[in-house]
Amino acid sequence: MANKLISEIPLPKSIANVFSARNVSTAKDALSLTEFELMELLDVGLTEVRSALSQISEIVAPPYQTALSLMEQRFQNEHLGGHFPTGLKGLDAALCGGIPFGVLTELVGPAGIGKTQFCLKLSLLASLPTNYGGLDGRVIYIDVESKFSSRRLLEIGLRSFPEIFQMKEMAQEMAGRILVLRPTSLAEFTQSLEQIKVSLLQNQVKMLVIDSMAALVSGEHEQGARRQQTLSWHISFIKSLAEFSRIPVVVTNQVRSRNHDDASRYCFQVQSRDGAIETPMQYDSHLVAALGIQWAHAVTTRLVLEAKSGERFIKVAKSPISPPLAFPFHITSSGISLLSDDGKEVMGPEINAIHYQGHNEIINFGMEGLH
């Protein structure tokens, strides 16, 4: 706005002609001079100079905003950006409508906790017509570990929406909207990213799911700075996909032990009288997300799936609009269901802690370079 031409500002014709004659052609030119410098240059009085400067400033200066107007603008942007309901009432309420559009949402938790079940349900919901709460579009599902099950997907659909999935043609149409990719390496995944970007435009794609990013990185032999650089590029590209397409992007992440010493000896292990380590069959443990701090900063919303004291929880560990809340859940034939819509607020270190009982399949692949 500072480069706006004086001729485009509705000044009195007499003063506008003087500005033009003295080669003061832009608002920046006029505002860069003091009142007395302008009086001397234009050969006009102080009153005319002040009036002209006031009009110029009013046109080019950004308007002030109140706290109320900023809040209303934020609500409007969130409405335009949108949220995708997960079907989990309490969680959707905490997230002000569900999974946000245009940013990364992460599901992190140990193997077998329900991350893929959640992804299947979200994919199914996105494919549904809008009158059923869906996005009425296609889903790109990147199935890194070959855990995607079309049979399970249809079972969830049949149990959740029998009126649609009892009709063979409708069930086939919904399932046909979910496009599954199975890259065998990070290099193969990288090659497919540009194609995914084109598909987002051409195929009416309404959701992207990557299950899981940690598994892609774990298969690579690069270590340290090289691996960090590779991950940085993928973080930037996936974030740009989310912002470019304005769709929900859901990425799963695995867990690992805090360090190699902790991996071999946790606090739940007890020492017997003869000094041997005894590991109980069931235990609670604190784990961390596998992809480290840089990845954690890239995601806007982090949902932790964990098991504690014999019960599973979905925990809102990171969100710009929700306090840290934990919701008990179980997995049924219709997918993930909350046991209570009332979330329990999580305090202190428990916000980032990840609990699991009987975790025999923890990923612990040299991730030192990803912190």
XYZ file of C-alpha atoms in Angstrom:
371
model
C 0.000 0.000 0.000
C 2.948 2.340 0.551
C 3.557 2.326 -3.238
C 0.011 3.456 -3.971
C 0.035 6.355 -6.440
C -0.956 9.804 -5.170
C -3.103 10.150 -8.308
C -5.220 7.210 -7.079
C -5.913 8.872 -3.712
C -8.957 11.197 -3.637
C -7.090 14.383 -2.643
C -8.365 17.871 -3.549
C -7.369 18.532 -7.159
C -5.338 21.591 -6.250
C -3.036 19.749 -3.821
C -2.881 16.632 -6.019
C -1.579 18.742 -8.908
C 1.123 20.217 -6.681
C 2.263 16.711 -5.599
C 2.463 15.714 -9.265
C 4.382 18.826 -10.261
C 6.981 18.219 -7.516
C 7.436 14.503 -8.482
C 5.923 13.243 -5.208
C 4.153 10.356 -6.945
C 3.564 7.682 -4.266
C 2.245 7.549 -0.738
C 5.700 6.438 0.393
C 7.254 9.563 -1.123
C 4.849 11.804 0.773
C 4.998 9.987 4.105
C 8.809 9.840 4.055
C 9.004 13.631 4.400
C 8.258 15.739 7.456
C 5.452 18.281 7.452
C 7.894 21.162 7.167
C 9.801 19.493 4.314
C 6.523 19.115 2.440
C 5.550 22.738 3.153
C 8.834 23.882 1.622
C 8.712 21.463 -1.310
C 5.062 22.050 -2.215
C 4.969 25.727 -1.201
C 1.687 25.305 0.680
C 0.562 25.972 4.239
C 0.745 23.598 7.262
C -3.036 23.074 7.310
C -3.093 21.796 3.705
C -0.082 19.530 4.328
C -1.614 17.989 7.450
C -4.941 17.443 5.697
C -3.236 15.755 2.735
C -1.081 13.530 4.963
C -4.124 12.530 6.999
C -6.004 11.462 3.858
C -3.002 9.575 2.485
C -2.400 7.769 5.804
C -6.056 6.819 6.100
C -5.978 5.197 2.657
C -2.673 3.304 2.870
C -2.271 2.460 6.569
C -3.619 -0.952 7.651
C -6.752 -0.553 9.791
C -6.555 -1.333 13.477
C -8.342 -4.435 14.770
C -9.940 -5.066 18.126
C -9.609 -8.291 20.049
C -13.275 -8.955 19.222
C -12.744 -8.511 15.479
C -9.705 -10.807 15.556
C -11.737 -13.475 17.355
C -14.581 -13.173 14.836
C -12.071 -13.409 11.978
C -10.560 -16.552 13.485
C -13.962 -18.200 13.802
C -14.729 -17.271 10.197
C -11.417 -18.744 8.980
C -12.024 -21.936 10.933
C -15.497 -22.179 9.411
C -14.119 -21.713 5.895
C -11.209 -24.066 6.555
C -13.507 -26.663 8.017
C -13.272 -29.623 10.331
C -14.060 -33.211 9.493
C -16.131 -35.000 12.165
C -14.637 -38.282 13.356
C -17.983 -39.574 14.616
C -16.588 -39.582 18.152
C -18.815 -36.965 19.772
C -16.632 -36.000 22.720
C -13.455 -35.822 20.639
C -15.168 -33.770 17.919
C -16.430 -31.324 20.534
C -12.928 -30.940 21.991
C -11.480 -30.292 18.509
C -14.239 -27.795 17.640
C -15.727 -30.054 14.986
C -13.193 -32.774 14.287
C -10.010 -33.228 12.229
C -8.967 -29.799 10.852
C -8.539 -29.165 7.136
C -5.273 -27.911 5.676
C -2.903 -29.110 8.415
C -1.345 -32.357 9.666
C -3.116 -34.469 12.279
C -1.021 -37.219 13.841
C -2.146 -40.462 15.449
C 0.667 -41.830 17.597
C 0.703 -45.010 19.655
C 2.140 -48.516 19.989
C 1.377 -51.395 17.646
C -2.079 -52.887 18.006
C -3.579 -49.936 19.893
C -6.032 -48.960 17.126
C -4.322 -46.406 14.840
C -5.149 -48.273 11.631
C -8.696 -48.936 12.873
C -9.087 -45.182 13.325
C -7.668 -44.508 9.845
C -10.045 -47.029 8.253
C -13.038 -45.396 9.922
C -11.925 -41.903 8.876
C -11.353 -43.065 5.285
C -14.783 -44.642 5.180
C -16.439 -41.526 6.584
C -14.699 -39.266 4.039
C -16.025 -41.379 1.162
C -19.646 -41.134 2.316
C -22.203 -38.708 0.836
C -22.478 -35.376 2.636
C -25.970 -36.196 3.940
C -24.345 -38.987 5.979
C -21.703 -36.629 7.387
C -19.071 -37.547 4.803
C -17.001 -35.506 2.359
C -18.398 -37.279 -0.734
C -14.969 -37.735 -2.290
C -11.988 -39.951 -2.776
C -9.350 -40.865 -0.202
C -5.670 -41.583 -0.878
C -4.535 -44.155 1.673
C -0.776 -44.822 1.784
C -0.527 -48.259 3.371
C 3.140 -48.648 4.276
C 2.848 -51.788 6.425
C 0.159 -53.579 4.377
C -2.312 -53.319 7.245
C -5.168 -51.939 5.175
C -7.998 -54.472 5.129
C -10.850 -54.016 2.649
C -12.802 -56.711 4.516
C -12.479 -54.812 7.781
C -13.380 -51.562 6.008
C -16.618 -53.075 4.690
C -17.388 -54.575 8.097
C -17.073 -51.146 9.711
C -19.287 -49.719 6.983
C -21.930 -52.406 7.332
C -22.102 -52.008 11.116
C -22.035 -48.208 11.056
C -24.133 -47.479 7.952
C -26.190 -50.590 7.130
C -28.592 -48.617 4.936
C -25.692 -47.924 2.534
C -23.515 -51.007 2.806
C -26.299 -53.573 2.619
C -26.706 -52.462 -0.993
C -23.926 -54.120 -2.987
C -23.607 -51.378 -5.591
C -23.383 -48.628 -2.969
C -20.850 -50.588 -0.912
C -18.689 -51.106 -4.001
C -18.911 -47.422 -4.894
C -17.823 -46.318 -1.397
C -14.954 -48.819 -1.310
C -13.933 -47.784 -4.837
C -13.409 -44.220 -3.660
C -10.488 -45.249 -1.429
C -7.257 -45.382 -3.441
C -4.588 -47.503 -1.719
C -0.855 -47.058 -2.392
C 1.769 -49.400 -0.954
C 5.272 -47.937 -1.357
C 8.017 -50.369 -0.408
C 10.637 -47.714 0.365
C 11.004 -44.054 1.189
C 12.434 -43.480 -2.294
C 9.338 -45.016 -3.883
C 7.123 -42.921 -1.623
C 9.050 -39.792 -2.641
C 8.482 -40.545 -6.336
C 4.758 -40.907 -5.778
C 4.344 -37.597 -3.889
C 4.177 -35.471 -7.046
C 1.607 -37.876 -8.494
C -0.383 -37.526 -5.279
C -0.352 -33.749 -5.699
C -1.800 -34.116 -9.212
C -4.391 -36.620 -7.940
C -5.526 -34.138 -5.314
C -6.598 -31.880 -8.186
C -7.870 -34.410 -10.712
C -9.623 -37.049 -8.623
C -11.680 -35.007 -6.164
C -9.566 -36.307 -3.273
C -10.971 -35.181 0.075
C -8.539 -36.869 2.509
C -4.944 -38.128 2.624
C -3.893 -40.866 5.066
C -0.282 -42.018 5.579
C -0.066 -45.170 7.722
C 2.671 -44.922 8.829
C 5.402 -42.350 8.236
C 7.631 -43.863 10.913
C 7.600 -47.231 9.141
C 8.784 -45.562 5.921
C 11.698 -43.893 7.673
C 12.605 -46.989 9.685
C 13.321 -48.965 6.525
C 16.063 -46.590 5.408
C 19.779 -47.109 6.073
C 20.654 -43.434 6.352
C 21.612 -42.216 9.807
C 22.136 -38.937 11.610
C 22.153 -35.728 9.566
C 21.335 -37.504 6.274
C 18.186 -39.042 7.727
C 17.246 -35.744 9.371
C 17.592 -33.954 6.026
C 15.455 -36.570 4.268
C 12.740 -36.336 6.897
C 12.809 -32.522 6.754
C 12.062 -32.577 3.027
C 9.127 -34.943 3.497
C 7.739 -32.908 6.391
C 7.779 -29.762 4.250
C 6.216 -31.475 1.247
C 3.419 -33.166 3.201
C 2.625 -29.889 4.981
C 2.486 -28.118 1.621
C 0.098 -30.798 0.326
C -2.212 -30.144 3.263
C -2.105 -26.372 2.815
C -2.399 -26.563 -0.972
C -5.352 -28.955 -1.053
C -7.163 -27.724 2.107
C -8.104 -31.278 3.062
C -7.578 -33.302 6.262
C -4.189 -35.045 6.246
C -3.847 -37.842 8.816
C -0.454 -39.424 9.498
C 0.278 -42.237 11.933
C 3.448 -42.456 13.982
C 4.870 -45.329 15.992
C 6.580 -45.313 19.379
C 10.026 -46.142 20.643
C 11.810 -46.304 23.966
C 13.395 -43.091 25.248
C 16.933 -44.388 24.645
C 18.834 -47.649 24.310
C 19.317 -48.038 28.064
C 15.630 -47.555 28.690
C 14.846 -50.042 25.949
C 16.662 -52.779 27.854
C 15.577 -51.830 31.353
C 12.376 -49.975 32.188
C 11.171 -48.759 35.533
C 8.501 -51.474 35.608
C 11.126 -54.217 35.714
C 11.745 -55.504 39.209
C 14.849 -57.090 40.605
C 14.595 -60.442 42.353
C 16.596 -61.462 45.424
C 19.307 -63.090 43.319
C 19.726 -59.942 41.247
C 17.975 -61.208 38.114
C 15.584 -58.910 36.271
C 11.997 -60.074 36.243
C 9.633 -58.571 33.661
C 5.924 -58.887 34.436
C 3.607 -60.107 31.697
C 1.580 -56.889 31.984
C 3.088 -53.485 32.656
C 2.738 -49.763 32.118
C 5.571 -47.896 30.418
C 6.408 -44.395 29.248
C 7.338 -44.286 25.577
C 7.926 -41.485 23.077
C 6.814 -40.840 19.504
C 9.283 -42.372 17.044
C 9.849 -39.427 14.692
C 11.235 -37.012 17.260
C 10.949 -33.299 17.988
C 11.166 -31.909 14.456
C 8.202 -33.988 13.337
C 6.266 -33.068 16.488
C 6.596 -29.379 15.615
C 5.257 -30.029 12.100
C 1.950 -31.539 13.197
C -0.848 -29.230 14.302
C -2.868 -31.822 16.204
C -1.435 -34.878 17.956
C -3.761 -37.601 19.188
C -2.083 -40.214 21.380
C -3.636 -43.682 21.549
C -2.497 -45.507 24.673
C -3.448 -48.214 27.155
C -3.321 -47.648 30.888
C -4.645 -49.688 33.811
C -6.379 -52.078 31.453
C -8.194 -49.339 29.503
C -7.513 -47.656 26.185
C -7.501 -43.866 25.806
C -7.413 -41.307 23.006
C -5.523 -38.297 24.340
C -5.463 -34.832 22.774
C -1.772 -34.196 23.459
C -1.354 -31.221 21.119
C -3.962 -28.871 19.677
C -4.194 -25.101 19.196
C -7.886 -25.130 20.182
C -8.298 -27.867 22.778
C -6.952 -28.467 26.284
C -5.208 -31.812 26.848
C -8.052 -34.290 27.327
C -8.189 -38.095 27.472
C -11.195 -40.141 26.332
C -11.597 -43.860 27.125
C -12.369 -45.947 24.034
C -12.771 -49.496 22.810
C -12.771 -51.154 19.394
C -15.946 -52.834 18.207
C -17.157 -54.294 14.922
C -18.145 -50.740 13.909
C -14.676 -49.362 14.649
C -13.442 -47.128 17.458
C -16.101 -45.974 19.929
C -15.743 -43.734 22.963
C -16.817 -45.147 26.314
C -17.525 -41.611 27.514
C -17.916 -38.292 25.736
C -16.592 -36.482 28.802
C -12.847 -36.082 28.454
C -10.637 -36.129 31.511
C -8.167 -33.256 31.624
C -4.534 -34.355 31.598
C -1.943 -32.441 33.596
C 1.834 -32.054 33.647
C 4.146 -34.749 32.236
C 1.172 -37.020 31.517
C 0.314 -34.843 28.505
C 3.277 -36.178 26.507
C 3.672 -39.588 28.186
C 2.595 -42.653 26.206
C 1.483 -45.696 28.184
C 1.069 -49.247 26.984
C 0.570 -52.617 28.631
C 2.333 -55.663 27.257
C 4.100 -53.877 24.391
C 6.090 -56.647 22.723
C 6.298 -54.977 19.310
C 7.894 -51.614 20.069
C 9.692 -50.001 17.175
C 13.230 -49.112 18.267
C 15.171 -48.370 15.114
C 18.241 -46.119 15.589
C 16.315 -42.861 15.603
C 19.013 -40.775 17.280
C 19.227 -38.426 14.284
C 15.542 -37.564 14.377
C 15.500 -35.600 17.627
